[in-house]
Coordinates of C-alpha atoms in Angstrom, one line a residue:
X1 CA 84.3 79.8 146.1
X2 CA 80.7 79.3 146.1
X3 CA 81.0 76.5 148.5
X4 CA 83.5 78.3 150.7
X5 CA 80.9 81.1 150.8
X6 CA 78.1 78.8 151.8
X7 CA 80.4 77.6 154.5
X8 CA 81.3 81.2 155.8
X9 CA 77.7 81.9 155.9
X10 CA 76.9 78.8 157.9
X11 CA 79.4 80.1 160.4
X12 CA 77.4 83.5 160.5
X13 CA 74.3 81.6 161.3
X14 CA 76.1 79.7 164.1
X15 CA 77.6 83.0 165.4
X16 CA 74.1 84.8 165.5
X17 CA 72.8 81.6 167.5
X18 CA 75.6 82.1 170.0
X19 CA 75.2 85.6 170.3
X20 CA 71.4 85.0 171.2
X21 CA 72.8 82.4 173.8
X22 CA 75.0 84.6 175.4
X23 CA 72.5 87.5 176.0
X24 CA 69.6 84.8 176.9
X25 CA 72.3 83.5 179.3
X26 CA 73.2 86.8 180.4
X27 CA 76.6 86.3 179.9
X28 CA 77.2 89.2 178.0
X29 CA 74.7 92.2 177.7
X30 CA 72.8 93.3 174.6
X31 CA 75.4 95.2 173.1
X32 CA 78.3 92.9 174.4
X33 CA 76.6 90.0 172.1
X34 CA 76.0 92.6 169.1
X35 CA 79.7 93.5 169.2
X36 CA 80.9 89.9 169.7
X37 CA 78.8 88.9 166.5
X38 CA 80.2 91.9 164.3
X39 CA 83.8 91.0 165.0
X40 CA 83.0 87.5 164.4
X41 CA 81.4 87.9 161.0
X42 CA 84.5 90.2 160.1
X43 CA 87.0 87.5 161.3
X44 CA 84.9 84.8 159.1
X45 CA 85.0 86.9 155.8
X46 CA 88.6 88.4 156.3
X47 CA 90.8 85.3 157.6
X48 CA 88.4 82.5 157.6
X49 CA 86.1 80.4 160.2
X50 CA 88.9 79.0 162.0
X51 CA 90.0 82.3 163.3
X52 CA 86.5 82.5 164.6
X53 CA 86.6 79.1 166.2
X54 CA 89.9 80.2 168.1
X55 CA 87.6 83.1 169.5
X56 CA 84.7 80.7 170.4
X57 CA 87.2 78.3 172.3
X58 CA 88.4 81.2 174.3
X59 CA 84.6 82.1 175.1
X60 CA 84.1 78.6 176.0
X61 CA 86.9 78.2 178.4
X62 CA 86.0 81.5 180.1
X63 CA 82.4 80.3 180.4
X64 CA 83.4 77.3 182.1
X65 CA 85.8 79.1 184.5
X66 CA 83.0 81.6 185.3
X67 CA 80.5 79.0 186.5
X68 CA 83.3 77.0 188.5
X69 CA 82.3 77.0 192.0
X70 CA 79.8 79.8 191.2
X71 CA 77.8 79.2 194.6
X72 CA 81.1 80.1 196.7
X73 CA 81.7 83.1 194.6
X74 CA 78.4 84.2 195.1
X75 CA 79.0 83.9 198.7
X76 CA 82.4 86.0 198.5
X77 CA 80.8 88.5 196.4
X78 CA 83.1 87.8 193.3
X79 CA 80.9 86.6 190.7
X80 CA 80.2 88.4 187.9
X81 CA 77.2 86.9 185.8
X82 CA 76.9 89.4 182.8
X83 CA 79.8 91.1 180.9
X84 CA 79.3 94.3 179.3
X85 CA 80.3 95.8 176.0
X86 CA 83.3 97.2 177.7
X87 CA 84.5 93.5 178.7
X88 CA 84.3 92.4 175.0
X89 CA 86.1 95.3 173.6
X90 CA 89.1 95.4 175.9
X91 CA 89.5 91.7 175.7
X92 CA 88.9 91.6 171.9
X93 CA 89.8 94.6 170.2
X94 CA 93.6 94.0 169.9
X95 CA 92.8 90.2 168.5
X96 CA 90.4 91.7 166.3
X97 CA 92.8 94.6 164.8
X98 CA 95.8 91.8 164.7
X99 CA 93.6 89.7 162.7
X100 CA 92.8 92.3 160.3
X101 CA 96.6 92.1 159.0
X102 CA 97.1 88.1 160.1
X103 CA 96.3 87.3 156.5
X104 CA 99.2 89.0 155.2
X105 CA 102.0 89.2 157.7
X106 CA 102.4 86.1 160.0
X107 CA 103.8 88.2 162.9
X108 CA 100.4 89.5 163.2
X109 CA 99.1 86.2 163.3
X110 CA 101.2 85.5 166.3
X111 CA 100.0 88.7 167.7
X112 CA 96.3 87.7 167.3
X113 CA 97.1 84.1 169.2
X114 CA 99.0 85.9 171.8
X115 CA 96.2 88.6 172.4
X116 CA 93.7 85.8 172.6
X117 CA 96.1 83.6 175.0
X118 CA 96.3 86.6 177.2
X119 CA 92.7 87.1 177.5
X120 CA 92.1 83.3 178.2
X121 CA 94.8 83.4 180.7
X122 CA 93.8 86.4 182.5
X123 CA 90.2 85.4 182.5
X124 CA 91.0 81.7 183.9
X125 CA 93.4 83.1 186.6
X126 CA 90.8 85.7 187.7
X127 CA 87.7 83.3 187.9
X128 CA 89.3 80.3 189.4
X129 CA 92.4 82.0 191.1
X130 CA 89.8 83.9 193.3
X131 CA 88.8 80.7 195.2
X132 CA 92.3 80.1 196.6
X133 CA 94.8 82.2 198.6
X134 CA 95.9 85.2 196.5
X135 CA 98.9 87.2 197.2
X136 CA 99.8 90.7 195.9
X137 CA 102.1 90.3 192.8
X138 CA 103.9 93.2 193.7
X139 CA 104.7 92.5 197.5
X140 CA 103.5 88.9 198.0
X141 CA 101.4 89.7 200.9
X142 CA 98.3 87.9 201.6
X143 CA 95.5 90.0 200.4
X144 CA 91.5 89.2 200.1
X145 CA 89.9 87.4 197.3
X146 CA 89.2 89.7 194.3
X147 CA 91.9 92.3 195.3
X148 CA 93.3 94.2 192.0
X149 CA 96.7 92.5 191.5
X150 CA 96.4 89.4 193.4
X151 CA 97.6 86.0 191.8
X152 CA 97.7 82.6 193.5
X153 CA 99.4 79.4 192.8
X154 CA 96.6 77.5 191.4
X155 CA 95.5 80.8 189.4
X156 CA 99.0 80.8 187.6
X157 CA 98.8 77.4 186.6
X158 CA 95.3 77.4 185.1
X159 CA 96.3 80.7 183.4
X160 CA 99.2 78.8 181.9
X161 CA 97.4 76.0 180.9
X162 CA 94.8 78.1 179.2
X163 CA 97.2 79.9 177.2
X164 CA 98.6 76.5 176.4
X165 CA 95.1 75.3 175.0
X166 CA 95.0 78.4 173.0
X167 CA 98.5 78.0 171.4
X168 CA 97.5 74.2 170.8
X169 CA 94.3 75.0 169.2
X170 CA 96.0 77.7 167.1
X171 CA 98.1 74.8 165.5
X172 CA 95.2 72.5 165.0
X173 CA 93.0 74.9 163.2
X174 CA 96.0 75.9 161.2
X175 CA 96.5 79.5 162.2
X176 CA 100.3 79.0 163.2
X177 CA 101.6 76.0 161.0
X178 CA 104.4 75.0 163.3
X179 CA 103.1 73.3 166.3
X180 CA 106.1 74.4 168.8
X181 CA 105.9 78.0 167.9
X182 CA 102.1 78.0 168.5
X183 CA 102.4 76.4 171.7
X184 CA 105.3 78.8 172.5
X185 CA 103.2 81.8 171.3
X186 CA 100.4 80.8 173.3
X187 CA 102.1 79.9 176.6
X188 CA 104.8 82.8 176.9
X189 CA 102.8 85.7 175.4
X190 CA 99.5 84.5 177.3
X191 CA 101.8 84.2 180.5
X192 CA 103.7 87.5 180.2
X193 CA 100.4 89.2 179.5
X194 CA 98.4 88.1 182.1
X195 CA 101.2 89.0 184.7
X196 CA 101.3 92.6 183.0
X197 CA 97.6 92.6 184.1
X198 CA 98.2 91.6 187.4
X199 CA 101.1 94.1 187.7
X200 CA 98.9 97.0 186.3
X201 CA 96.2 95.9 188.5
X202 CA 98.3 96.0 191.7
X203 CA 100.0 99.3 190.8
X204 CA 97.6 101.4 189.0
X205 CA 93.9 99.9 189.4
X206 CA 94.1 99.6 193.0
X207 CA 94.8 103.4 192.8
X208 CA 91.8 104.1 190.4
X209 CA 94.5 105.5 187.8
X210 CA 93.1 102.7 185.3
X211 CA 90.0 100.8 185.2
X212 CA 89.6 97.0 184.9
X213 CA 89.0 97.4 181.0
X214 CA 92.0 99.7 180.4
X215 CA 94.2 97.1 182.4
X216 CA 92.6 94.4 180.1
X217 CA 93.5 96.3 177.1
X218 CA 97.1 96.9 177.7
X219 CA 97.5 93.3 178.9
X220 CA 96.3 92.1 175.5
X221 CA 98.5 94.5 173.9
X222 CA 101.6 93.3 175.8
X223 CA 100.6 89.6 174.7
X224 CA 100.3 90.3 171.2
X225 CA 103.6 92.2 171.0
X226 CA 105.1 89.4 172.7
X227 CA 103.6 87.1 170.3
X228 CA 105.0 89.3 167.2
X229 CA 108.4 89.5 168.6
X230 CA 108.5 85.5 169.2
X231 CA 107.9 85.3 165.4
X232 CA 109.7 88.4 164.3
X233 CA 109.1 90.0 160.9

């Protein structure tokens, strides 16, 4: 017990270092970094360090994707350097809620993985898909890069790959014990959630009925629900 507590506090130190790093690199603003640290600490002591590691993996994948072809994104005005607390909350609050019950119900564990897989898939699709010829998901018409609700073949492929990585990682980290189920939750929940984001972007965000944060939140809720349904109560 004492040894586990020492390990947990070691991860807390690492989490603080990561929070300072994200703020100094301007990947997140101060409040966003602080919320990330608080969420991470709760995860460590509620569910264990491995749950935190899955979130860190999500962050690393998104960081790599955001830096991909940075110069070209700057040129076309699609590079988002610093994300705010709204981004952290809209992408992470559902996973955080699922984690609160994940230690008691397997279905909520799958909801946790599904929400993270969705956030990963959506971010990777947005960051990398914007570099390729996008089409509006509802009409399949060609649209400019960065259009809400736009998708691309490369972006979709990257999204599915990112969701699969989260699924596999959830098995490696012991969050979901069955590798096939973990992979299925990652791919299916992540992909469905990602397409929900695109659909809402095309139908509601473009009309300014919803904001990007609202869309992200609903998408991660969708991914969590799909994950829960795949496992069942």
